[in-house]
Short mmCIF file of C-alpha atoms and ligand atoms in Angstrom, two decimals:
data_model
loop_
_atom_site.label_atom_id
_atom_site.label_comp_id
_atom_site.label_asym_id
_atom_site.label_seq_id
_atom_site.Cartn_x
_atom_site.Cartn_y
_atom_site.Cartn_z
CA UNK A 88 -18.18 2.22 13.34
CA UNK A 89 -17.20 5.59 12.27
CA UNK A 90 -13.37 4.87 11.31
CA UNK A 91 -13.05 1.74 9.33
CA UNK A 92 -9.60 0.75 7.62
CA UNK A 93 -8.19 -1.08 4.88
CA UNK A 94 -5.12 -2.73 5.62
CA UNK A 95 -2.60 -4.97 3.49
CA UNK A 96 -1.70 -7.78 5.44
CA UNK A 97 0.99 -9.35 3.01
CA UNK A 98 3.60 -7.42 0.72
CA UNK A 99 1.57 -5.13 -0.82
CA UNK A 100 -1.09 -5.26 -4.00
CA UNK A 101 -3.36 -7.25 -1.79
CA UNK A 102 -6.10 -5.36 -4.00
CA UNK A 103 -6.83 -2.90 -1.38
CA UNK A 104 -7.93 -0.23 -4.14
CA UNK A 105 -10.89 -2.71 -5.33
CA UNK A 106 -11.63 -3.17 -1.23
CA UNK A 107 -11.71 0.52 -0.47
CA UNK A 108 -13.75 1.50 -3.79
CA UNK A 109 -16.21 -1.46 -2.65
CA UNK A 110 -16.54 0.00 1.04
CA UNK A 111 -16.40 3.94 -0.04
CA UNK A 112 -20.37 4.18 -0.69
CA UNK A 113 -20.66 4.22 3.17
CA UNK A 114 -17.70 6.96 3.80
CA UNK A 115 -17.78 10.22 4.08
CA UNK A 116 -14.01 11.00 4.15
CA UNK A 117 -11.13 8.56 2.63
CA UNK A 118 -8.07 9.37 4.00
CA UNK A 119 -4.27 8.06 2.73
CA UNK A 120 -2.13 8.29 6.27
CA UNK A 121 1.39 6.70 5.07
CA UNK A 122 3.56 6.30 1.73
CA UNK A 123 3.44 8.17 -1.24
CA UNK A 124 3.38 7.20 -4.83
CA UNK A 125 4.74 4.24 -4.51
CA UNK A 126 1.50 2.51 -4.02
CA UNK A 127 -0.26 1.59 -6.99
CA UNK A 128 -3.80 0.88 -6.40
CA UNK A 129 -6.60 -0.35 -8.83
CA UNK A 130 -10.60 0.00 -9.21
CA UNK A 131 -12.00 -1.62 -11.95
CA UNK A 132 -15.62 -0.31 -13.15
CA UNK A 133 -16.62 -2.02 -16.27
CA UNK A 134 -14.59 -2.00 -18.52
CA UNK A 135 -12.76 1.29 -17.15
CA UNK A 136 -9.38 0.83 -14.96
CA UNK A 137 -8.16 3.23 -12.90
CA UNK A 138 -4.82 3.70 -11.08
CA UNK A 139 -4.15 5.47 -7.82
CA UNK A 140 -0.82 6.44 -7.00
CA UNK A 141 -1.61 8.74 -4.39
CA UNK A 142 -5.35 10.26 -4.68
CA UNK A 143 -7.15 7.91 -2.28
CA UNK A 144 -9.00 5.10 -3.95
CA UNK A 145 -12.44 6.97 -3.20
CA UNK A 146 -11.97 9.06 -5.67
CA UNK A 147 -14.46 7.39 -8.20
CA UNK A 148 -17.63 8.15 -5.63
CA UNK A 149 -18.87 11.23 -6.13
CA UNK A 150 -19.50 12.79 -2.82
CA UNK A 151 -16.51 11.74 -0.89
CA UNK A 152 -13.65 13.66 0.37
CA UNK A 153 -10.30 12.32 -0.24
CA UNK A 154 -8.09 13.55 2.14
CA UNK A 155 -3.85 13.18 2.04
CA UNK A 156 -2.80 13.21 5.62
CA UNK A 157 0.11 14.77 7.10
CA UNK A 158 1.99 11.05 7.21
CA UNK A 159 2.35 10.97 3.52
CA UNK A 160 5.51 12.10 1.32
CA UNK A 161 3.77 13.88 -1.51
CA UNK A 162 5.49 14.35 -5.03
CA UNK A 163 3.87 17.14 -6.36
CA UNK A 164 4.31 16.80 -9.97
CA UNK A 165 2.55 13.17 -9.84
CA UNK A 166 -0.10 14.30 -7.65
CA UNK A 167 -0.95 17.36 -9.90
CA UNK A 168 -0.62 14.66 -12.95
CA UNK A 169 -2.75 12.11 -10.70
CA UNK A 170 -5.52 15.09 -11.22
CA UNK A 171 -5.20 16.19 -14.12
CA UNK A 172 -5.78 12.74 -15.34
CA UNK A 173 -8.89 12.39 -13.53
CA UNK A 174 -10.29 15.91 -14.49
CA UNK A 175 -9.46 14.48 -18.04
CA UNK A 176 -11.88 11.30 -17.76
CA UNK A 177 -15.00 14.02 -16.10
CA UNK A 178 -13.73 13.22 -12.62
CA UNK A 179 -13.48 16.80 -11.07
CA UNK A 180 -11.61 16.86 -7.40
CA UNK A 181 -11.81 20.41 -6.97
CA UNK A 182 -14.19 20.45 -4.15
CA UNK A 183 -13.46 17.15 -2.57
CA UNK A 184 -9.45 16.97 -2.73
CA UNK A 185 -7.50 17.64 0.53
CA UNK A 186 -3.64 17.88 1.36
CA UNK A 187 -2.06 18.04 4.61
CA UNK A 188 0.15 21.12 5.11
CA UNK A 189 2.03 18.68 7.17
CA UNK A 190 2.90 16.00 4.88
CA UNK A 191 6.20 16.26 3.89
CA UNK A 192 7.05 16.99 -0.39
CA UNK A 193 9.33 14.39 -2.54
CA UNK A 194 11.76 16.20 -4.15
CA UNK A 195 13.72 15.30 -7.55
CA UNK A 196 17.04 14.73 -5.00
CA UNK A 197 14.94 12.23 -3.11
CA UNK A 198 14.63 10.27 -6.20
CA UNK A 199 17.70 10.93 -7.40
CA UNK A 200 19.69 9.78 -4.27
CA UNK A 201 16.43 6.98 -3.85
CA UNK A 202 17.65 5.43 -7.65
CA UNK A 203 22.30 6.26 -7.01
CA UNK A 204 22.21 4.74 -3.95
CA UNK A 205 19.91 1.33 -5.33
CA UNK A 206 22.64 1.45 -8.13
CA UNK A 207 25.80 0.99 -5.58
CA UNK A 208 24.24 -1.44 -3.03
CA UNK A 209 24.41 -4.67 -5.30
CA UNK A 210 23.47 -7.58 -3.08
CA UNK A 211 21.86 -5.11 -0.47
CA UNK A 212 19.40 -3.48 -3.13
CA UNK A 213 16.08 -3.11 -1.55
CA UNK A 214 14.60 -3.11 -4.72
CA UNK A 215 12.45 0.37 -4.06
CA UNK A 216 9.93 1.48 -6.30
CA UNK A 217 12.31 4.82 -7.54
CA UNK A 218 9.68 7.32 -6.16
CA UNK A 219 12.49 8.98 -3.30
CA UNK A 220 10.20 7.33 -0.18
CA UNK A 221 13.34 6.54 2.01
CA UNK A 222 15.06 9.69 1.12
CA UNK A 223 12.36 12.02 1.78
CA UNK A 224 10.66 9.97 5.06
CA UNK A 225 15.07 10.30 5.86
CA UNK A 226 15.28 14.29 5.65
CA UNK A 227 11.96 13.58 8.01
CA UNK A 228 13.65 12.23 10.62
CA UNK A 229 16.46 14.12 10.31
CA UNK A 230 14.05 17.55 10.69
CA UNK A 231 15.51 18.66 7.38
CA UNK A 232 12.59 17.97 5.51
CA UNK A 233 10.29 20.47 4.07
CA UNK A 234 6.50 19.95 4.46
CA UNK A 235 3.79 21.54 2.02
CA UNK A 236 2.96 24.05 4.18
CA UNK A 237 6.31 25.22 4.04
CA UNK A 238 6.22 25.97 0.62
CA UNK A 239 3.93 28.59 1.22
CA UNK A 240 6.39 30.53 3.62
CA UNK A 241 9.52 32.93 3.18
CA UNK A 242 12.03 30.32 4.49
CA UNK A 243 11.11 27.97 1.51
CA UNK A 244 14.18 29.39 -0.63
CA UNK A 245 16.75 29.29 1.96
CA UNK A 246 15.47 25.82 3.02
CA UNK A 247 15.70 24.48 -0.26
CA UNK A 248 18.63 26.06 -1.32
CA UNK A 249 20.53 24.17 1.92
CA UNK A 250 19.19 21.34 0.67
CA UNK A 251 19.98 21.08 -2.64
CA UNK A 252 23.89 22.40 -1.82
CA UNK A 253 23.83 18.91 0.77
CA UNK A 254 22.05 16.53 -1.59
CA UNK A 255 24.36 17.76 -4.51
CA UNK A 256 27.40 17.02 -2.30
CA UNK A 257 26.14 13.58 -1.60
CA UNK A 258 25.09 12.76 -4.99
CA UNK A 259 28.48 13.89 -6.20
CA UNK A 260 30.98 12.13 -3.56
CA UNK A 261 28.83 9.26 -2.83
CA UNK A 262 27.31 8.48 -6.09
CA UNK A 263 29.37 10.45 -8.89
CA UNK A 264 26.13 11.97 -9.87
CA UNK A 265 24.96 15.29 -11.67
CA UNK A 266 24.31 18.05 -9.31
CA UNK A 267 20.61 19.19 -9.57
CA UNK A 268 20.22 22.88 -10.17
CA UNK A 269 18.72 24.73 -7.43
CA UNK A 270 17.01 27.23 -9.29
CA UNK A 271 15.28 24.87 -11.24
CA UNK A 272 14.01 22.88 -8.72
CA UNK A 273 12.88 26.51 -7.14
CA UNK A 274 10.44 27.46 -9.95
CA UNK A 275 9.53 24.35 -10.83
CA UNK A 276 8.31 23.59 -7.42
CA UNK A 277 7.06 27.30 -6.72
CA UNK A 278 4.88 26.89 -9.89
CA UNK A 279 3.48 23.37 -7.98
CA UNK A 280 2.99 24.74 -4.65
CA UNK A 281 0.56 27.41 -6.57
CA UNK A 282 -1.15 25.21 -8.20
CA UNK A 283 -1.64 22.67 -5.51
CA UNK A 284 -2.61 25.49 -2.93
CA UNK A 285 -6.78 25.05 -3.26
CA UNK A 286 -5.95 21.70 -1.72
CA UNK A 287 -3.86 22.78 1.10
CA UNK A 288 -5.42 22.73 4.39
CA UNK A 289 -5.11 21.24 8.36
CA UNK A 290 -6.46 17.67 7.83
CA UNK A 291 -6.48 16.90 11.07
CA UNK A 292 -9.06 18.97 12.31
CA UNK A 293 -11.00 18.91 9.20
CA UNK A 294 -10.99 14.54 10.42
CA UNK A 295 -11.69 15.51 13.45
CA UNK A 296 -14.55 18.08 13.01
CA UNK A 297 -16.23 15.48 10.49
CA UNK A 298 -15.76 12.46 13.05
CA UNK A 299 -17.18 15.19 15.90
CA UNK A 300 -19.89 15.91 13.23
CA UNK A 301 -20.83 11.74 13.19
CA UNK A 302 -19.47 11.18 9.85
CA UNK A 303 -17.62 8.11 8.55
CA UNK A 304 -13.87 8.37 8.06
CA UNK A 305 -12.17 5.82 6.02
CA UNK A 306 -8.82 4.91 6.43
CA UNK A 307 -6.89 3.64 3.31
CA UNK A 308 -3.49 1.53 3.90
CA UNK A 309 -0.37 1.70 1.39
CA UNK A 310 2.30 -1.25 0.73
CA UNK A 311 1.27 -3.81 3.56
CA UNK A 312 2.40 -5.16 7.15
CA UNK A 313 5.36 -7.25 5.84
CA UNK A 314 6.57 -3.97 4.45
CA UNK A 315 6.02 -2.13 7.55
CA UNK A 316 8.96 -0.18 8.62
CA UNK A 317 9.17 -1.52 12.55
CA UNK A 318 7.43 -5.20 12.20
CA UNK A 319 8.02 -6.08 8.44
CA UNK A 320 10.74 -7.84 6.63
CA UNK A 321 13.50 -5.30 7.65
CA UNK A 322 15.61 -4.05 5.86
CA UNK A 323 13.30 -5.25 2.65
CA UNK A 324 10.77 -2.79 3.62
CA UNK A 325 9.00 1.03 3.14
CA UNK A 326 9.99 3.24 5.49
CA UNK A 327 6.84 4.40 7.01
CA UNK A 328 4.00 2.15 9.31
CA UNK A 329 2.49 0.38 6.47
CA UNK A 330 0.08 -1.11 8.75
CA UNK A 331 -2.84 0.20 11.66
CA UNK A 332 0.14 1.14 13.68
CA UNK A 333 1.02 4.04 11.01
CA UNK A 334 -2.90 5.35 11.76
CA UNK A 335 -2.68 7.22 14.34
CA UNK A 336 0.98 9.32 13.83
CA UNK A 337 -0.22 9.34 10.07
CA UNK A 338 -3.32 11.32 10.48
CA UNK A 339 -3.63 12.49 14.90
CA UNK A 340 -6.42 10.21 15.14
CA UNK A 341 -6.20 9.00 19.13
CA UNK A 342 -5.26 5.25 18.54
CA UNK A 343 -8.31 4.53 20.65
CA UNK A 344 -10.73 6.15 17.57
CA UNK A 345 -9.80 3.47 15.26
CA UNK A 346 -12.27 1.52 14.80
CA UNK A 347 -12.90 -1.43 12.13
CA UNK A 348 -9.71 -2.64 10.77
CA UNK A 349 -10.42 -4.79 7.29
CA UNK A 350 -7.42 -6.90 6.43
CA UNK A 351 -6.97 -7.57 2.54
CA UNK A 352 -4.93 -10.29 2.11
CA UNK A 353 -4.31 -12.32 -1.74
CA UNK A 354 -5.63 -15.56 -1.52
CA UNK A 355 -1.72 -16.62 -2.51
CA UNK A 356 0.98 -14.25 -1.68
CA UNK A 357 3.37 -12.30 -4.44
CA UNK A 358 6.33 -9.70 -3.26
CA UNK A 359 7.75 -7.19 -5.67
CA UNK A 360 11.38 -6.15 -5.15
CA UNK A 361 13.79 -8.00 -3.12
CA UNK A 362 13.91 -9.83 0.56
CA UNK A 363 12.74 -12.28 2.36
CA UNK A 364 9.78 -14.33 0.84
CA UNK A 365 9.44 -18.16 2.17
CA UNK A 366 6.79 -19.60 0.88
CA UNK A 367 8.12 -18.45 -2.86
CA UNK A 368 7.96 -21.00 -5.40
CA UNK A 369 9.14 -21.09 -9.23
CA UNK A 370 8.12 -23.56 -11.60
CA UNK A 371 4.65 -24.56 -13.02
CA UNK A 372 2.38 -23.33 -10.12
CA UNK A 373 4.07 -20.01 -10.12
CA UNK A 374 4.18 -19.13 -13.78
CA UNK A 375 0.50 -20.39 -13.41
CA UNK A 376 -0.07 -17.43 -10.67
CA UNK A 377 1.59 -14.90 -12.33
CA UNK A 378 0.01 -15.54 -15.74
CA UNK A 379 -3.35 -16.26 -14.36
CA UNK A 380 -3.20 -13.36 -11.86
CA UNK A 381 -1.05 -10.11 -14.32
CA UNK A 382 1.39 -9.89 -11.86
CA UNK A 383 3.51 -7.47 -12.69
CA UNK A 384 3.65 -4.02 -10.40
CA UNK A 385 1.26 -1.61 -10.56
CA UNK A 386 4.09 0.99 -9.88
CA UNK A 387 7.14 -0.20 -11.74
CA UNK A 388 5.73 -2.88 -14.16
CA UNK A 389 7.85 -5.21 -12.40
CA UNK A 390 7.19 -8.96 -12.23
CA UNK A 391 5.71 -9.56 -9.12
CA UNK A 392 7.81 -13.14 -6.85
CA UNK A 393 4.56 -15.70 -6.52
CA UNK A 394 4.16 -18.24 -3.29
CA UNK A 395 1.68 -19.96 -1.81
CA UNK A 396 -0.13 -18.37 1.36
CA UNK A 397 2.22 -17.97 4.19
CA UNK A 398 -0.49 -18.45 7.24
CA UNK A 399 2.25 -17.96 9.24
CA UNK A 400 3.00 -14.29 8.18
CA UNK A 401 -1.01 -13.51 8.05
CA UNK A 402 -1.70 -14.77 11.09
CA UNK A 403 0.68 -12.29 12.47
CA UNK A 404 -0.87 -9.34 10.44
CA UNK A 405 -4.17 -10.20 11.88
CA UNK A 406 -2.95 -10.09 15.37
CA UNK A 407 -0.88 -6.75 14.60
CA UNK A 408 -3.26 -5.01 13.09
CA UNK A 409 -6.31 -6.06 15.17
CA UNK A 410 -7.64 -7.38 11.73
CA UNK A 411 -11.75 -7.69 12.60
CA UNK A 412 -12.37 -9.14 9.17
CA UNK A 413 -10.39 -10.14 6.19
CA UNK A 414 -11.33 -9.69 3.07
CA UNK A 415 -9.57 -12.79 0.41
CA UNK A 416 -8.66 -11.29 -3.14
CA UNK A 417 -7.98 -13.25 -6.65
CA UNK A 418 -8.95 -16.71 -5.20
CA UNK A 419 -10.06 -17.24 -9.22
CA UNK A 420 -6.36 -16.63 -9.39
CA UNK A 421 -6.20 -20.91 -8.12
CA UNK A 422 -8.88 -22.15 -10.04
CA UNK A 423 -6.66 -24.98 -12.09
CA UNK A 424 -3.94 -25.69 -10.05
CA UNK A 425 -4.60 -29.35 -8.91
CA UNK A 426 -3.62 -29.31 -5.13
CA UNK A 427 -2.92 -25.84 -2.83
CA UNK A 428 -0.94 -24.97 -0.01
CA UNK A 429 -0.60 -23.35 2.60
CA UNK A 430 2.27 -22.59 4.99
CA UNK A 431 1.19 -23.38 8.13
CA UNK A 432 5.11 -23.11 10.09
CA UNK A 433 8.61 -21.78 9.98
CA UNK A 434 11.55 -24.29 10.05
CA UNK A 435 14.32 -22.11 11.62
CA UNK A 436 17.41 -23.75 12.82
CA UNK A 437 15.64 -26.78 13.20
CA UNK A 438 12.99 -25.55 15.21
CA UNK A 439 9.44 -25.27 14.50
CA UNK A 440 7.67 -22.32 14.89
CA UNK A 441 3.94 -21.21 14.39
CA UNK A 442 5.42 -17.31 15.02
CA UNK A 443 6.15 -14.76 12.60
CA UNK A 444 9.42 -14.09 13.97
CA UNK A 445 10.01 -10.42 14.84
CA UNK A 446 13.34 -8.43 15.45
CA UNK A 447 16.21 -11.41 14.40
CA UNK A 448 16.31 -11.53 10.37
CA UNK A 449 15.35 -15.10 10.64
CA UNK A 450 12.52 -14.98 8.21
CA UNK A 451 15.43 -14.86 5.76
CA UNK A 452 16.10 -18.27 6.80
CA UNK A 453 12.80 -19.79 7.44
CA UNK A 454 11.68 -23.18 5.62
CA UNK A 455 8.29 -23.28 4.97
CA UNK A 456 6.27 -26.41 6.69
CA UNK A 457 2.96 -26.98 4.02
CA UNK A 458 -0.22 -28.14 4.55
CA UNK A 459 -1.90 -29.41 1.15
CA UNK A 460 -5.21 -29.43 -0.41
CA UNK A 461 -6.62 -30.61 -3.32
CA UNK A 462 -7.59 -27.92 -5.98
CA UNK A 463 -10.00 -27.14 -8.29
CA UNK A 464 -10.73 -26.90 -11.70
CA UNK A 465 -13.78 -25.39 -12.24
CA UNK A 466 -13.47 -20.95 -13.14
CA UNK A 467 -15.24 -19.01 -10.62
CA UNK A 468 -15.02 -15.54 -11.76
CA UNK A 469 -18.78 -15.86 -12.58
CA UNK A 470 -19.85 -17.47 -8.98
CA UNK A 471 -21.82 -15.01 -6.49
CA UNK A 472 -22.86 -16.72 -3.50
CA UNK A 473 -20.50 -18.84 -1.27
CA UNK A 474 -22.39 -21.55 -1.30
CA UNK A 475 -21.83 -21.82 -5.36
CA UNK A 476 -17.93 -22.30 -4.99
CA UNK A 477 -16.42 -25.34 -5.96
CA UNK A 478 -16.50 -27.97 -2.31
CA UNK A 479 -12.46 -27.45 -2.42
CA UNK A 480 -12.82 -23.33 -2.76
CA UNK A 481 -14.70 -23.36 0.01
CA UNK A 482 -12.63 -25.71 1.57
CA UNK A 483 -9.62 -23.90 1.62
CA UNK A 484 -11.52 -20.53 3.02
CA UNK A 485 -12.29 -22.55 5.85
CA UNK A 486 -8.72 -23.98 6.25
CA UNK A 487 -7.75 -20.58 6.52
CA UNK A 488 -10.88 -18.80 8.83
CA UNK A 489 -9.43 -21.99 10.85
CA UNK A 490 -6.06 -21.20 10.81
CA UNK A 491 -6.25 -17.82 11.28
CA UNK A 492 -9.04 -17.51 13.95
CA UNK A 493 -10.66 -14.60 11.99
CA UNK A 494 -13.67 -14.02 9.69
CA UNK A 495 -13.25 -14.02 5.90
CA UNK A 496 -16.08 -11.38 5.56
CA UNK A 497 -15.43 -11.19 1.78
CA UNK A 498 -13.79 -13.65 -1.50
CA UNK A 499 -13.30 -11.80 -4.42
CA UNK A 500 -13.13 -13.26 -7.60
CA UNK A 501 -12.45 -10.92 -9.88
CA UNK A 502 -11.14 -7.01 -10.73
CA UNK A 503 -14.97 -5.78 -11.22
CA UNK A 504 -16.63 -4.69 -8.36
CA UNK A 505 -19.72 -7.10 -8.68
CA UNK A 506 -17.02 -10.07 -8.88
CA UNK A 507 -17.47 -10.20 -5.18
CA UNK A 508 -19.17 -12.54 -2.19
CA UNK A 509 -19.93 -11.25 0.52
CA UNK A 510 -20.68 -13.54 3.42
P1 GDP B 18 -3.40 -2.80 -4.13
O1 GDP B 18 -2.08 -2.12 -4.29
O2 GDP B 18 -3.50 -3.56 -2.86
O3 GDP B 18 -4.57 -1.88 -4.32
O4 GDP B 18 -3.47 -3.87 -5.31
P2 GDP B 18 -3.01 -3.65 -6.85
O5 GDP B 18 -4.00 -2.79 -7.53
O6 GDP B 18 -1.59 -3.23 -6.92
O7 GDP B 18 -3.04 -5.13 -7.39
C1 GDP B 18 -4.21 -5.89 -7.36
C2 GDP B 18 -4.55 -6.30 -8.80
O8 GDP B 18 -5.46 -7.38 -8.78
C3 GDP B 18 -5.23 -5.20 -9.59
O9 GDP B 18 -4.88 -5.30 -10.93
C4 GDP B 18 -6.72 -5.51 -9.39
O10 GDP B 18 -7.53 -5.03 -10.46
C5 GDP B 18 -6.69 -7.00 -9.39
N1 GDP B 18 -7.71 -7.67 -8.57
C6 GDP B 18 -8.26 -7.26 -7.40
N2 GDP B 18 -9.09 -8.22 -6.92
C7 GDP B 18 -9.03 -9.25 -7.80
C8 GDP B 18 -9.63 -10.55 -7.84
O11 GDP B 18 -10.36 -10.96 -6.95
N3 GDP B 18 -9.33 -11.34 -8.90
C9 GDP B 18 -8.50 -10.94 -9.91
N4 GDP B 18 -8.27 -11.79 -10.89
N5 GDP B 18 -7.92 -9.72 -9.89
C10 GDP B 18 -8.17 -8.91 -8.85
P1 IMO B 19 0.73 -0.87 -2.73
O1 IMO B 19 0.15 0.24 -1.89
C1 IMO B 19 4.02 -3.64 -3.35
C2 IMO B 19 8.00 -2.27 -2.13
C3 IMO B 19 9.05 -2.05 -3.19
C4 IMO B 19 10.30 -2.42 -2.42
C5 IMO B 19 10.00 -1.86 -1.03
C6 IMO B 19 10.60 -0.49 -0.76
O2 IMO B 19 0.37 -0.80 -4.16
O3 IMO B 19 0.44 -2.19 -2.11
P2 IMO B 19 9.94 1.96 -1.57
O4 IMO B 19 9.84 2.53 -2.96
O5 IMO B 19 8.69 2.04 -0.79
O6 IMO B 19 11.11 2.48 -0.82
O7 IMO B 19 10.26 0.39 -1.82
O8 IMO B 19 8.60 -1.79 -0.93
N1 IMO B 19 6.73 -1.53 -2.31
C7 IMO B 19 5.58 -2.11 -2.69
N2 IMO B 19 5.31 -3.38 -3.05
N3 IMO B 19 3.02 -2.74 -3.27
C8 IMO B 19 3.28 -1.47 -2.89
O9 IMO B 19 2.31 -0.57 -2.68
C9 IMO B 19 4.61 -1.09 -2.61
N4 IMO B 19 5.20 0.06 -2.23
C10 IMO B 19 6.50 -0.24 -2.04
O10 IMO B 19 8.84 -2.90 -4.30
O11 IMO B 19 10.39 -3.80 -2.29
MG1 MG B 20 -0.45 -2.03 -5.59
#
């Protein structure tokens, strides 16, 4: 198909980076439609590991085009730094780096509110990644944001100047913050909007021409459907469509053009910042995840929460999303643990439930109904071929092709690239 995406169906850090880098060979175009730099994606190639905040993960592929679509919230000074960094280790984006003039710019009073406002809302702290995404996707709805190609026009000063004068109130009365200096912010960003301007362009049509032209687009997901601003774990979530529903008002691409949809999911699950998480466990089996598996943020550094699979939740993103494959990441991550589960209902008010329950905050007060299965001890980073996996490995891939009526196309086993089976 000529649009294929790569979707997180859990909280995020699914490994979608090492999915996208995998699939990129075939693509043409990769294209970011939602979020901004608070994703935090990562290739591995040997002994090399790279970090995308917001360059698309096809970056490392020579002949792509990585394209920033006008969904995104782009902070300009990480971007620019995103590059730089690249151009530093020989990878040159010149030619193949695009940025929506329609994306809207992250300013420092987006982060600025994005961190007061975290700091007064004690039990209601979202636990946001700092990078001003609410803020900035906020002055979006509001139709007080300013979008890259704006930067480029006359009305830039008077529109920033308004907005810093607001902003400064709020972070003043609301937050007993320093005001932000206007002028500052002026040249700064005037000195980023010149340097960013090679990049600057219409990305839709430039999609559209290369789809027209028979080339392969690539669709690269942020955060994941449980963070999804309309179906996730509200209000513990992003504020954009962190999920195929995001595609189409993230880039113009007619829903009915998207084609493949890959669903990553972690062959456990892990959430970073606050909210609802049911199948969370502490103790032996999660220190063992979080050891085994470095989870800590990608973003922040933050420890990343560790539970078993919630089937429940990912059978949901598979439906949502119109997952056609999944793709299972760090099941080497289990090796050791001497039985596995998996949560195959919700206990809500003394009802079971098979859904994922959308619109009441119920997940908040779900009890997770397990189904166990034995373990195994044996490492598998080194295994290849499916049929190589330990007999309870493959076991619990079929428990969860089962459960989830969909094909687990791929098991990863590792960061590296080649630590992958394809089936
Ligand atoms: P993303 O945000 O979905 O791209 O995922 P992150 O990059 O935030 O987190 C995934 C982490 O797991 C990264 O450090 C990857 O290098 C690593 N990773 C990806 N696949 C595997 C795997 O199969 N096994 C192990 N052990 N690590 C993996
Ligand atoms: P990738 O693309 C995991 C989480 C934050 C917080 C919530 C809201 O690497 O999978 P925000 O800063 O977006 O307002 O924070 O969303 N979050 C992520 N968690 N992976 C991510 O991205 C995330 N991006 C945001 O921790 O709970
Ligand atoms: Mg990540």
């Amino acid at each position: 198909m000529p649009v294929l995406s790569v979707i997180g169906t859990q909280w995020g850090d699914e490994g979608k980076g090492k999915v996208l880098d995998l699939m990129a060979a075939r693509a043409d175009l990769v294209v970011r439609y939602q979020g901004g730099a608070n994703a935090g994606h990562t290739v591995v190639v040997g002994s090399e590991k790279f970090v995308f905040h917001l360059l698309p993960s096809g970056v490392l592929h020579e002949d792509k085009v990585n394209v920033l679509a006008s969904g995104m919230v782009i902070d300009p000074a990480q971007l620019l730094r995103e590059v730089k960094a690249f151009a530093d280790r020989g990878i040159d984006l010149s030619d193949r780096l695009r940025l929506s003039a329609a994306a809207h710019v992250v300013f420092p009073y987006h982060k600025a509110l994005d961190t007061a406002s975290e700091g007064v809302k004690g039990g209601l702290r979202l636990g946001t990644t700092g990078r001003g995404i609410g803020p900035a996707y906020s002055d979006k709805a509001a139709r007080t944001g300013i979008r890259v190609g704006d930067l480029y026009h006359e009305a830039f000063h008077e529109r920033l100047e308004a907005n810093v004068r607001e902003k400064n109130r709020a972070l003043q009365a609301l937050y007993d913050s320093e005001p932000l200096s206007f002028e500052e912010i002026y040249s700064e960003y005037s000195e980023y909007a010149r340097q960013l301007r090679p990049y600057v362009t219409d990305t839709y049509h430039l999609m559209m021409d290369a789809l027209d032209a028979g080339r392969y687009v690539f669709i690269e997901g942020a955060q994941g459907i449980l963070l999804d601003l309309d179906f996730g774990t509200y209000p513990f979530v992003t504020s954009s469509n962190a999920s195929v529903l995001g595609i189409a008002s993230g880039t113009g691409l007619p829903p009915k053009r998207v084609g493949e949809v890959f669903g990553v999911a972690k062959a456990y699950c892990t959430r970073v910042g606050e909210g609802p998480f049911p199948t969370e466990i502490s103790g032996k089996a999660a220190e063992h995840l979080a050891t085994k598996g470095h989870e800590f943020g990608t973003t922040t550094g933050r420890p990343r929460r560790c539970g078993w699979f919630d089937a429940v939740a990912a059978r949901f993103a598979v439906q949502i999303n119109g997952v056609d494959s999944l793709t299972l990441m760090k099941l080497d991550t289990m090796s050791g643990l001497s039985e596995v589960k998996v949560c195959t209902a919700y206990e809500i008010d003394g009802k079971r439930t098979d859904r994922f329950p959308v619109g009441f905050p119920s997940v908040a007060d779900a009890t997770p109904q397990f189904e166990t299965l034995p373990g195994w001890g044996e490492e598998i980073d080194n295994v290849r071929r499916f049929q190589d996996l330990p007999d309870a490995a493959r076991n619990y891939v079929h428990f969860l092709e089962d459960f989830l009526r969909v094909k687990i196309a791929i098991v990863s086993v590792g960061p590296a690239r080649d630590q992958t089976i394809f089936r």
